[in-house]
CSV table of N, CA and C in Angstrom, one decimal:
chain,number,residue,atom,x,y,z
A,11,MET,N,45.5,10.3,43.0
A,11,MET,CA,46.6,10.9,43.6
A,11,MET,C,46.1,11.8,44.7
A,12,ALA,N,46.7,11.7,45.9
A,12,ALA,CA,46.2,12.5,47.0
A,12,ALA,C,46.7,14.0,46.9
A,13,SER,N,45.8,14.9,47.3
A,13,SER,CA,46.2,16.3,47.3
A,13,SER,C,47.1,16.6,48.4
A,14,TYR,N,47.8,17.7,48.4
A,14,TYR,CA,48.7,18.2,49.4
A,14,TYR,C,47.9,18.3,50.7
A,15,GLU,N,46.7,18.8,50.7
A,15,GLU,CA,45.9,18.9,51.9
A,15,GLU,C,45.6,17.6,52.5
A,16,GLN,N,45.2,16.6,51.7
A,16,GLN,CA,44.9,15.3,52.2
A,16,GLN,C,46.1,14.6,52.8
A,17,LEU,N,47.3,14.8,52.2
A,17,LEU,CA,48.5,14.2,52.7
A,17,LEU,C,48.9,14.9,54.0
A,18,SER,N,48.8,16.2,54.1
A,18,SER,CA,49.2,16.9,55.3
A,18,SER,C,48.3,16.4,56.5
A,19,GLU,N,47.1,16.0,56.3
A,19,GLU,CA,46.3,15.5,57.4
A,19,GLU,C,46.7,14.1,57.7
A,20,LEU,N,47.1,13.3,56.7
A,20,LEU,CA,47.5,11.9,57.0
A,20,LEU,C,48.9,11.8,57.7
A,21,LEU,N,49.8,12.8,57.3
A,21,LEU,CA,51.1,12.7,57.7
A,21,LEU,C,51.5,13.5,59.0
A,22,ASP,N,50.6,13.3,60.0
A,22,ASP,CA,50.9,14.0,61.3
A,22,ASP,C,52.1,13.2,61.9
A,23,PRO,N,53.2,13.9,62.2
A,23,PRO,CA,54.3,13.2,62.8
A,23,PRO,C,54.0,12.4,64.1
A,24,ALA,N,53.0,12.9,64.8
A,24,ALA,CA,52.7,12.2,66.1
A,24,ALA,C,52.1,10.8,65.8
A,25,THR,N,51.5,10.6,64.6
A,25,THR,CA,50.8,9.3,64.4
A,25,THR,C,51.2,8.7,63.1
A,26,THR,N,52.4,9.1,62.6
A,26,THR,CA,52.9,8.5,61.3
A,26,THR,C,54.3,7.8,61.6
A,27,VAL,N,54.5,6.7,60.9
A,27,VAL,CA,55.8,6.0,61.0
A,27,VAL,C,56.3,5.7,59.6
A,28,LEU,N,57.6,5.9,59.4
A,28,LEU,CA,58.2,5.6,58.1
A,28,LEU,C,58.8,4.2,58.2
A,29,LEU,N,58.5,3.3,57.3
A,29,LEU,CA,59.0,1.9,57.3
A,29,LEU,C,59.8,1.7,56.1
A,30,THR,N,61.1,1.3,56.3
A,30,THR,CA,61.9,0.9,55.1
A,30,THR,C,61.9,-0.6,55.1
A,31,VAL,N,61.6,-1.2,53.9
A,31,VAL,CA,61.5,-2.6,53.7
A,31,VAL,C,62.6,-3.2,52.9
A,32,GLU,N,63.4,-4.1,53.5
A,32,GLU,CA,64.5,-4.8,52.9
A,32,GLU,C,65.5,-3.9,52.2
A,33,CYS,N,65.7,-2.8,52.8
A,33,CYS,CA,66.8,-1.9,52.3
A,33,CYS,C,68.1,-2.3,53.0
A,34,GLN,N,68.5,-3.5,52.7
A,34,GLN,CA,69.7,-4.0,53.4
A,34,GLN,C,70.7,-4.4,52.3
A,35,GLN,N,72.0,-4.5,52.8
A,35,GLN,CA,73.1,-4.6,51.9
A,35,GLN,C,73.0,-5.8,51.0
A,36,GLY,N,72.5,-7.0,51.5
A,36,GLY,CA,72.4,-8.2,50.7
A,36,GLY,C,71.2,-8.1,49.7
A,37,VAL,N,70.4,-7.1,49.7
A,37,VAL,CA,69.3,-7.0,48.7
A,37,VAL,C,69.5,-5.8,47.8
A,38,VAL,N,69.9,-4.6,48.3
A,38,VAL,CA,70.1,-3.4,47.5
A,38,VAL,C,71.5,-2.9,47.4
A,39,GLY,N,72.4,-3.6,48.1
A,39,GLY,CA,73.8,-3.1,48.2
A,39,GLY,C,74.6,-3.6,47.0
A,40,PRO,N,75.8,-3.2,46.9
A,40,PRO,CA,76.7,-3.5,45.7
A,40,PRO,C,76.9,-5.0,45.6
A,41,ASP,N,76.9,-5.8,46.7
A,41,ASP,CA,77.1,-7.2,46.6
A,41,ASP,C,75.8,-7.9,46.9
A,42,SER,N,74.7,-7.5,46.2
A,42,SER,CA,73.4,-8.0,46.4
A,42,SER,C,73.2,-9.4,45.9
A,43,ALA,N,72.3,-10.2,46.6
A,43,ALA,CA,71.9,-11.5,46.1
A,43,ALA,C,71.0,-11.3,44.8
A,44,LEU,N,70.4,-10.1,44.7
A,44,LEU,CA,69.5,-9.8,43.6
A,44,LEU,C,70.0,-8.6,42.8
A,45,PRO,N,71.1,-8.8,42.0
A,45,PRO,CA,71.8,-7.7,41.4
A,45,PRO,C,70.8,-6.8,40.5
A,46,GLU,N,69.9,-7.4,39.8
A,46,GLU,CA,69.0,-6.7,39.0
A,46,GLU,C,68.1,-5.7,39.8
A,47,LEU,N,67.6,-6.2,40.9
A,47,LEU,CA,66.8,-5.4,41.8
A,47,LEU,C,67.7,-4.3,42.5
A,48,ALA,N,68.9,-4.6,42.9
A,48,ALA,CA,69.8,-3.6,43.5
A,48,ALA,C,70.1,-2.5,42.5
A,49,LYS,N,70.4,-2.9,41.2
A,49,LYS,CA,70.6,-1.9,40.2
A,49,LYS,C,69.4,-1.0,40.0
A,50,GLU,N,68.3,-1.6,39.9
A,50,GLU,CA,67.0,-0.8,39.7
A,50,GLU,C,66.8,0.1,40.9
A,51,ALA,N,67.0,-0.4,42.1
A,51,ALA,CA,66.8,0.5,43.3
A,51,ALA,C,67.7,1.7,43.3
A,52,ARG,N,68.9,1.5,42.8
A,52,ARG,CA,69.9,2.6,42.7
A,52,ARG,C,69.7,3.5,41.5
A,53,SER,N,69.5,2.9,40.3
A,53,SER,CA,69.4,3.7,39.1
A,53,SER,C,68.1,4.5,39.0
A,54,SER,N,67.1,4.0,39.6
A,54,SER,CA,65.8,4.7,39.6
A,54,SER,C,65.8,5.8,40.5
A,55,GLY,N,66.7,5.8,41.5
A,55,GLY,CA,66.7,6.8,42.5
A,55,GLY,C,65.9,6.4,43.7
A,56,ALA,N,65.3,5.3,43.7
A,56,ALA,CA,64.4,4.9,44.8
A,56,ALA,C,65.2,4.8,46.1
A,57,LEU,N,66.4,4.2,46.1
A,57,LEU,CA,67.2,4.0,47.3
A,57,LEU,C,67.6,5.4,47.9
A,58,ALA,N,68.0,6.3,47.0
A,58,ALA,CA,68.4,7.6,47.4
A,58,ALA,C,67.2,8.4,48.0
A,59,ASN,N,66.0,8.1,47.4
A,59,ASN,CA,64.8,8.8,47.9
A,59,ASN,C,64.4,8.2,49.3
A,60,VAL,N,64.6,6.9,49.5
A,60,VAL,CA,64.3,6.4,50.8
A,60,VAL,C,65.3,7.0,51.8
A,61,ALA,N,66.5,7.2,51.4
A,61,ALA,CA,67.5,7.8,52.3
A,61,ALA,C,67.1,9.3,52.7
A,62,ARG,N,66.6,10.0,51.6
A,62,ARG,CA,66.1,11.3,51.9
A,62,ARG,C,64.9,11.4,52.8
A,63,LEU,N,64.0,10.4,52.6
A,63,LEU,CA,62.8,10.4,53.5
A,63,LEU,C,63.2,10.0,54.9
A,64,VAL,N,64.2,9.1,55.1
A,64,VAL,CA,64.6,8.8,56.4
A,64,VAL,C,65.3,10.0,57.1
A,65,ALA,N,66.1,10.7,56.3
A,65,ALA,CA,66.8,11.9,56.9
A,65,ALA,C,65.7,12.9,57.3
A,66,ALA,N,64.7,13.1,56.5
A,66,ALA,CA,63.7,14.1,56.8
A,66,ALA,C,62.9,13.6,58.0
A,67,ALA,N,62.7,12.3,58.1
A,67,ALA,CA,62.0,11.8,59.3
A,67,ALA,C,62.8,12.1,60.5
A,68,HIS,N,64.1,11.8,60.5
A,68,HIS,CA,64.9,12.1,61.6
A,68,HIS,C,64.9,13.6,62.0
A,69,GLU,N,64.9,14.4,61.1
A,69,GLU,CA,64.9,15.9,61.3
A,69,GLU,C,63.6,16.3,61.9
A,70,SER,N,62.5,15.7,61.5
A,70,SER,CA,61.1,16.1,62.0
A,70,SER,C,60.6,15.4,63.2
A,71,GLY,N,61.4,14.4,63.7
A,71,GLY,CA,61.0,13.6,64.8
A,71,GLY,C,60.0,12.5,64.5
A,72,LEU,N,59.9,12.1,63.2
A,72,LEU,CA,59.0,11.0,62.8
A,72,LEU,C,59.8,9.7,63.1
A,73,GLN,N,59.0,8.7,63.6
A,73,GLN,CA,59.6,7.4,64.0
A,73,GLN,C,60.0,6.7,62.7
A,74,VAL,N,61.1,6.0,62.7
A,74,VAL,CA,61.5,5.2,61.5
A,74,VAL,C,61.7,3.8,62.0
A,75,ILE,N,61.2,2.8,61.2
A,75,ILE,CA,61.4,1.4,61.5
A,75,ILE,C,62.0,0.8,60.2
A,76,HIS,N,63.1,0.1,60.4
A,76,HIS,CA,63.8,-0.6,59.3
A,76,HIS,C,63.5,-2.1,59.4
A,77,ALA,N,62.9,-2.6,58.4
A,77,ALA,CA,62.5,-4.0,58.4
A,77,ALA,C,63.5,-4.8,57.6
A,78,ILE,N,64.1,-5.8,58.2
A,78,ILE,CA,65.2,-6.6,57.6
A,78,ILE,C,64.7,-8.0,57.5
A,79,ALA,N,64.9,-8.6,56.3
A,79,ALA,CA,64.6,-10.0,56.0
A,79,ALA,C,65.9,-10.8,56.2
A,80,GLU,N,65.9,-11.8,57.0
A,80,GLU,CA,67.1,-12.6,57.2
A,80,GLU,C,66.8,-14.1,57.5
A,81,ARG,N,67.8,-14.9,57.5
A,81,ARG,CA,67.6,-16.3,57.9
A,81,ARG,C,68.7,-16.7,58.9
A,82,ARG,N,68.4,-17.6,59.7
A,82,ARG,CA,69.4,-18.2,60.6
A,82,ARG,C,70.3,-19.1,59.7
A,83,PRO,N,71.6,-19.2,60.1
A,83,PRO,CA,72.5,-20.0,59.3
A,83,PRO,C,72.0,-21.5,59.2
A,84,ASP,N,71.3,-21.9,60.3
A,84,ASP,CA,70.8,-23.3,60.3
A,84,ASP,C,69.5,-23.4,59.6
A,85,GLY,N,68.9,-22.3,59.2
A,85,GLY,CA,67.6,-22.3,58.5
A,85,GLY,C,66.4,-22.5,59.4
A,86,ARG,N,66.6,-22.6,60.7
A,86,ARG,CA,65.4,-22.8,61.5
A,86,ARG,C,64.5,-21.7,61.5
A,87,GLY,N,63.2,-22.0,61.4
A,87,GLY,CA,62.1,-21.0,61.3
A,87,GLY,C,61.9,-20.4,59.9
A,88,ALA,N,62.7,-20.7,59.0
A,88,ALA,CA,62.5,-20.2,57.6
A,88,ALA,C,61.4,-20.9,56.9
A,89,GLY,N,60.6,-20.2,56.1
A,89,GLY,CA,59.6,-20.8,55.3
A,89,GLY,C,60.1,-21.6,54.1
A,90,ARG,N,59.5,-22.7,53.8
A,90,ARG,CA,59.8,-23.5,52.6
A,90,ARG,C,58.5,-23.8,51.8
A,91,ASN,N,57.5,-23.1,52.2
A,91,ASN,CA,56.2,-23.4,51.6
A,91,ASN,C,55.9,-22.6,50.3
A,92,ALA,N,56.9,-21.9,49.8
A,92,ALA,CA,56.8,-21.2,48.5
A,92,ALA,C,58.1,-21.3,47.7
A,93,ARG,N,57.9,-21.4,46.4
A,93,ARG,CA,59.1,-21.6,45.5
A,93,ARG,C,60.1,-20.4,45.7
A,94,LEU,N,59.6,-19.2,46.0
A,94,LEU,CA,60.4,-18.1,46.3
A,94,LEU,C,61.4,-18.3,47.4
A,95,PHE,N,60.9,-18.9,48.5
A,95,PHE,CA,61.8,-19.2,49.6
A,95,PHE,C,62.9,-20.2,49.3
A,96,ARG,N,62.5,-21.3,48.6
A,96,ARG,CA,63.4,-22.3,48.2
A,96,ARG,C,64.5,-21.8,47.2
A,97,ALA,N,64.0,-20.9,46.3
A,97,ALA,CA,65.0,-20.2,45.3
A,97,ALA,C,66.0,-19.4,46.1
A,98,ALA,N,65.5,-18.7,47.1
A,98,ALA,CA,66.4,-17.8,47.9
A,98,ALA,C,67.5,-18.6,48.5
A,99,GLU,N,67.3,-19.9,48.9
A,99,GLU,CA,68.3,-20.7,49.5
A,99,GLU,C,69.5,-20.9,48.5
A,100,ARG,N,69.3,-20.8,47.2
A,100,ARG,CA,70.3,-21.0,46.2
A,100,ARG,C,71.0,-19.8,45.7
A,101,LEU,N,70.6,-18.6,46.3
A,101,LEU,CA,71.2,-17.4,45.8
A,101,LEU,C,72.7,-17.3,46.3
A,102,PRO,N,73.6,-16.6,45.6
A,102,PRO,CA,75.0,-16.5,45.9
A,102,PRO,C,75.2,-15.8,47.2
A,103,VAL,N,74.4,-14.8,47.5
A,103,VAL,CA,74.5,-14.0,48.8
A,103,VAL,C,73.3,-14.4,49.7
A,104,GLN,N,73.6,-14.9,50.8
A,104,GLN,CA,72.6,-15.3,51.8
A,104,GLN,C,72.3,-14.2,52.8
A,105,GLN,N,71.1,-14.0,53.1
A,105,GLN,CA,70.7,-13.0,54.1
A,105,GLN,C,70.8,-13.6,55.5
A,106,LEU,N,72.0,-13.9,55.9
A,106,LEU,CA,72.1,-14.7,57.2
A,106,LEU,C,72.3,-13.7,58.4
A,107,SER,N,71.6,-14.1,59.5
A,107,SER,CA,71.7,-13.3,60.7
A,107,SER,C,73.2,-13.0,61.1
A,108,GLY,N,73.4,-11.8,61.4
A,108,GLY,CA,74.8,-11.4,61.9
A,108,GLY,C,75.8,-11.1,60.8
A,109,THR,N,75.4,-11.2,59.5
A,109,THR,CA,76.3,-10.9,58.5
A,109,THR,C,76.1,-9.4,57.9
A,110,THR,N,77.0,-9.0,57.1
A,110,THR,CA,76.8,-7.6,56.5
A,110,THR,C,75.6,-7.6,55.6
A,111,ALA,N,75.2,-8.7,55.1
A,111,ALA,CA,74.1,-8.7,54.1
A,111,ALA,C,72.8,-8.2,54.8
A,112,VAL,N,72.7,-8.3,56.1
A,112,VAL,CA,71.5,-7.9,56.8
A,112,VAL,C,71.6,-6.6,57.5
A,113,ARG,N,72.6,-5.8,57.1
A,113,ARG,CA,72.8,-4.4,57.7
A,113,ARG,C,72.1,-3.5,56.7
A,114,VAL,N,71.5,-2.4,57.3
A,114,VAL,CA,70.8,-1.4,56.4
A,114,VAL,C,71.9,-0.8,55.5
A,115,ALA,N,71.5,-0.7,54.2
A,115,ALA,CA,72.4,-0.3,53.1
A,115,ALA,C,72.5,1.2,53.0
A,116,ALA,N,73.7,1.6,52.7
A,116,ALA,CA,74.0,3.0,52.4
A,116,ALA,C,73.2,3.4,51.1
A,117,PRO,N,72.7,4.6,51.0
A,117,PRO,CA,73.0,5.8,51.8
A,117,PRO,C,72.0,6.0,53.0
A,118,ILE,N,71.2,5.0,53.3
A,118,ILE,CA,70.3,5.1,54.4
A,118,ILE,C,71.0,5.1,55.7
A,119,GLU,N,70.7,6.1,56.5
A,119,GLU,CA,71.3,6.3,57.9
A,119,GLU,C,70.4,5.7,58.9
A,120,VAL,N,70.9,4.9,59.8
A,120,VAL,CA,70.1,4.4,61.0
A,120,VAL,C,70.5,5.3,62.2
A,121,ALA,N,69.5,5.9,62.7
A,121,ALA,CA,69.7,6.8,63.9
A,121,ALA,C,69.4,6.0,65.2
A,122,GLU,N,69.9,6.5,66.3
A,122,GLU,CA,69.8,5.8,67.6
A,122,GLU,C,68.3,5.5,67.9
A,123,GLN,N,67.4,6.5,67.6
A,123,GLN,CA,66.0,6.3,67.9
A,123,GLN,C,65.3,5.4,66.9
A,124,ASP,N,65.9,5.0,65.8
A,124,ASP,CA,65.2,4.1,64.9
A,124,ASP,C,65.1,2.7,65.5
A,125,LEU,N,64.1,2.0,65.1
A,125,LEU,CA,63.9,0.6,65.4
A,125,LEU,C,64.2,-0.3,64.3
A,126,VAL,N,64.9,-1.4,64.5
A,126,VAL,CA,65.3,-2.3,63.5
A,126,VAL,C,64.6,-3.6,63.8
A,127,VAL,N,63.8,-4.1,62.9
A,127,VAL,CA,63.0,-5.4,63.2
A,127,VAL,C,63.4,-6.4,62.1
A,128,ARG,N,63.7,-7.6,62.6
A,128,ARG,CA,64.2,-8.7,61.8
A,128,ARG,C,63.1,-9.7,61.7
A,129,ARG,N,63.0,-10.3,60.4
A,129,ARG,CA,62.0,-11.4,60.3
A,129,ARG,C,62.7,-12.6,59.7
A,130,LEU,N,62.3,-13.7,60.2
A,130,LEU,CA,62.9,-15.0,59.7
A,130,LEU,C,62.1,-15.7,58.7
A,131,HIS,N,60.9,-15.3,58.5
A,131,HIS,CA,60.0,-16.0,57.6
A,131,HIS,C,58.9,-15.0,57.0
A,132,GLY,N,58.3,-15.4,56.0
A,132,GLY,CA,57.2,-14.7,55.4
A,132,GLY,C,57.6,-13.6,54.4
A,133,LEU,N,56.5,-13.0,53.8
A,133,LEU,CA,56.7,-12.1,52.7
A,133,LEU,C,56.5,-10.6,53.1
A,134,SER,N,56.1,-10.4,54.4
A,134,SER,CA,55.8,-9.1,54.9
A,134,SER,C,56.5,-8.8,56.2
A,135,PRO,N,57.0,-7.6,56.4
A,135,PRO,CA,57.6,-7.4,57.8
A,135,PRO,C,56.6,-7.2,58.9
A,136,ILE,N,55.3,-7.2,58.5
A,136,ILE,CA,54.3,-7.0,59.6
A,136,ILE,C,53.8,-8.3,60.2
A,137,THR,N,53.6,-9.3,59.4
A,137,THR,CA,53.1,-10.6,59.9
A,137,THR,C,54.2,-11.3,60.5
A,138,GLY,N,54.0,-11.8,61.7
A,138,GLY,CA,55.0,-12.7,62.4
A,138,GLY,C,56.2,-12.0,63.0
A,139,THR,N,56.1,-10.6,63.1
A,139,THR,CA,57.2,-9.8,63.7
A,139,THR,C,56.5,-8.9,64.8
A,140,ASP,N,57.4,-8.1,65.4
A,140,ASP,CA,56.9,-7.1,66.4
A,140,ASP,C,56.4,-5.8,65.7
A,141,VAL,N,56.4,-5.7,64.4
A,141,VAL,CA,56.1,-4.4,63.8
A,141,VAL,C,54.7,-3.9,64.2
A,142,ASP,N,53.7,-4.8,64.1
A,142,ASP,CA,52.3,-4.3,64.4
A,142,ASP,C,52.2,-3.8,65.9
A,143,ALA,N,52.8,-4.6,66.8
A,143,ALA,CA,52.7,-4.2,68.2
A,143,ALA,C,53.5,-2.9,68.4
A,144,LEU,N,54.6,-2.7,67.7
A,144,LEU,CA,55.4,-1.5,67.8
A,144,LEU,C,54.6,-0.3,67.3
A,145,LEU,N,54.0,-0.5,66.1
A,145,LEU,CA,53.1,0.6,65.5
A,145,LEU,C,52.0,1.0,66.5
A,146,ARG,N,51.3,0.0,67.1
A,146,ARG,CA,50.2,0.3,68.0
A,146,ARG,C,50.8,1.1,69.2
A,147,ASN,N,51.9,0.6,69.8
A,147,ASN,CA,52.5,1.3,70.9
A,147,ASN,C,52.9,2.7,70.6
A,148,LEU,N,53.3,2.9,69.4
A,148,LEU,CA,53.8,4.2,69.0
A,148,LEU,C,52.6,5.2,68.6
A,149,GLY,N,51.4,4.6,68.6
A,149,GLY,CA,50.2,5.4,68.3
A,149,GLY,C,50.1,5.7,66.8
A,150,CYS,N,50.6,4.8,66.0
A,150,CYS,CA,50.6,5.0,64.5
A,150,CYS,C,49.2,4.8,64.0
A,151,ARG,N,48.9,5.7,63.1
A,151,ARG,CA,47.7,5.6,62.3
A,151,ARG,C,48.0,5.5,60.8
A,152,THR,N,49.2,6.2,60.4
A,152,THR,CA,49.6,6.2,59.0
A,152,THR,C,51.0,5.6,58.9
A,153,LEU,N,51.1,4.7,58.0
A,153,LEU,CA,52.4,4.0,57.7
A,153,LEU,C,52.9,4.3,56.3
A,154,ILE,N,54.1,5.0,56.3
A,154,ILE,CA,54.7,5.3,55.0
A,154,ILE,C,55.6,4.1,54.7
A,155,VAL,N,55.3,3.4,53.6
A,155,VAL,CA,56.0,2.2,53.2
A,155,VAL,C,57.0,2.5,52.0
A,156,THR,N,58.2,2.2,52.2
A,156,THR,CA,59.3,2.4,51.3
A,156,THR,C,60.2,1.2,51.1
A,157,GLY,N,60.9,1.1,50.0
A,157,GLY,CA,61.9,0.0,49.9
A,157,GLY,C,61.6,-0.9,48.7
A,158,VAL,N,61.9,-2.2,48.9
A,158,VAL,CA,61.8,-3.2,47.9
A,158,VAL,C,61.2,-4.4,48.4
A,159,SER,N,60.7,-5.3,47.6
A,159,SER,CA,60.5,-5.0,46.2
A,159,SER,C,59.0,-4.8,45.9
A,160,ALA,N,58.8,-4.0,44.9
A,160,ALA,CA,57.4,-3.7,44.5
A,160,ALA,C,56.7,-4.9,44.0
A,161,ASN,N,57.5,-6.0,43.7
A,161,ASN,CA,56.9,-7.2,43.3
A,161,ASN,C,56.3,-8.0,44.4
A,162,VAL,N,56.9,-8.0,45.6
A,162,VAL,CA,56.5,-9.0,46.6
A,162,VAL,C,56.3,-8.3,48.0
A,163,ALA,N,57.4,-7.8,48.6
A,163,ALA,CA,57.3,-7.3,50.0
A,163,ALA,C,56.5,-6.1,50.1
A,164,ILE,N,56.6,-5.1,49.2
A,164,ILE,CA,55.8,-3.9,49.3
A,164,ILE,C,54.3,-4.1,49.3
A,165,PRO,N,53.8,-4.8,48.3
A,165,PRO,CA,52.3,-5.1,48.3
A,165,PRO,C,51.9,-5.9,49.5
A,166,ASN,N,52.7,-6.9,49.9
A,166,ASN,CA,52.3,-7.6,51.1
A,166,ASN,C,52.3,-6.8,52.3
A,167,THR,N,53.2,-5.9,52.4
A,167,THR,CA,53.2,-4.9,53.6
A,167,THR,C,52.0,-4.0,53.6
A,168,VAL,N,51.7,-3.5,52.4
A,168,VAL,CA,50.5,-2.6,52.3
A,168,VAL,C,49.3,-3.4,52.7
A,169,PHE,N,49.1,-4.6,52.1
A,169,PHE,CA,47.9,-5.4,52.5
A,169,PHE,C,47.8,-5.6,53.9
A,170,ASP,N,48.9,-6.0,54.6
A,170,ASP,CA,48.9,-6.3,56.0
A,170,ASP,C,48.6,-5.1,56.8
A,171,ALA,N,49.2,-3.9,56.4
A,171,ALA,CA,48.9,-2.7,57.1
A,171,ALA,C,47.4,-2.3,57.1
A,172,VAL,N,46.9,-2.3,55.9
A,172,VAL,CA,45.5,-1.9,55.7
A,172,VAL,C,44.6,-2.9,56.4
A,173,ASN,N,44.9,-4.2,56.4
A,173,ASN,CA,44.1,-5.2,57.1
A,173,ASN,C,44.1,-5.0,58.6
A,174,ARG,N,45.1,-4.3,59.1
A,174,ARG,CA,45.2,-4.1,60.5
A,174,ARG,C,44.7,-2.7,60.9
A,175,GLY,N,44.2,-2.0,60.0
A,175,GLY,CA,43.6,-0.7,60.3
A,175,GLY,C,44.4,0.5,60.1
A,176,TYR,N,45.6,0.4,59.5
A,176,TYR,CA,46.5,1.5,59.2
A,176,TYR,C,46.2,2.1,57.9
A,177,THR,N,46.5,3.4,57.7
A,177,THR,CA,46.4,4.0,56.4
A,177,THR,C,47.8,3.9,55.8
A,178,ALA,N,48.0,3.3,54.6
A,178,ALA,CA,49.3,3.1,54.0
A,178,ALA,C,49.5,4.1,53.0
A,179,VAL,N,50.7,4.7,53.0
A,179,VAL,CA,51.1,5.7,52.0
A,179,VAL,C,52.4,5.2,51.4
A,180,VAL,N,52.4,5.0,50.0
A,180,VAL,CA,53.5,4.5,49.3
A,180,VAL,C,54.1,5.6,48.4
A,181,PRO,N,55.2,6.2,48.7
A,181,PRO,CA,55.8,7.2,47.8
A,181,PRO,C,56.3,6.4,46.6
A,182,ALA,N,55.7,6.7,45.4
A,182,ALA,CA,56.1,6.0,44.2
A,182,ALA,C,57.5,6.0,43.8
A,183,ASP,N,58.2,7.1,44.2
A,183,ASP,CA,59.6,7.3,43.9
A,183,ASP,C,60.6,6.7,45.0
A,184,ALA,N,60.0,6.0,45.9
A,184,ALA,CA,60.8,5.4,47.0
A,184,ALA,C,60.6,3.9,47.1
A,185,ILE,N,60.2,3.3,46.0
A,185,ILE,CA,60.0,1.9,45.9
A,185,ILE,C,60.7,1.4,44.6
A,186,ALA,N,61.1,0.2,44.6
A,186,ALA,CA,61.7,-0.3,43.3
A,186,ALA,C,61.2,-1.8,43.1
A,187,GLY,N,61.2,-2.2,41.9
A,187,GLY,CA,60.9,-3.6,41.6
A,187,GLY,C,61.5,-3.9,40.2
A,188,VAL,N,61.4,-5.2,39.8
A,188,VAL,CA,62.0,-5.6,38.5
A,188,VAL,C,60.9,-6.4,37.8
A,189,PRO,N,60.6,-6.0,36.5
A,189,PRO,CA,61.3,-5.0,35.7
A,189,PRO,C,60.9,-3.6,36.2
A,190,SER,N,61.6,-2.6,35.7
A,190,SER,CA,61.4,-1.2,36.1
A,190,SER,C,60.0,-0.7,35.9
A,191,ASP,N,59.4,-1.2,34.9
A,191,ASP,CA,58.0,-0.7,34.6
A,191,ASP,C,57.0,-1.3,35.6
A,192,TYR,N,57.4,-2.2,36.5
A,192,TYR,CA,56.5,-2.8,37.5
A,192,TYR,C,56.1,-1.7,38.5
A,193,THR,N,57.0,-0.7,38.7
A,193,THR,CA,56.7,0.3,39.6
A,193,THR,C,56.1,1.6,38.9
A,194,PRO,N,55.3,2.3,39.6
A,194,PRO,CA,54.7,3.5,39.0
A,194,PRO,C,55.7,4.6,38.6
């Protein structure tokens, strides 16, 4: 566990970006395609903690990026090379572009200065999107990774960030996965 001094060096607002991962209505909202994950994100306090971090980032001038996973209604560009992707096609709530399912979920507030990045494929918001280029253009050295799920998207995001030279910080109380003991 990092000490306060170590974290204060890492979390320089000029070089730190807060990333929310899949904190969207169709994933963590009341009408989620993944009700067990949505329930865990809410009951554990993770979603509320993400909202608090976002609010604090807005107050301190820290850049926030919201990473949304979605599919085109015609499915073009979506991956089919993993069972997870094929299973997602059968879920009752689809993460379709332009629908409420792909809007950032309450209680998280999206400010005018926030960036919202959408991905049509893959398991991480960094690979195959503009996130890496945005982070570099913003002068990011430290990426705070929050959201869901601790089972898939969060570890993939951390691996991709570290492999690209960023320092990743994951607040344990601002991520959720299923089962609940999957997260620290």
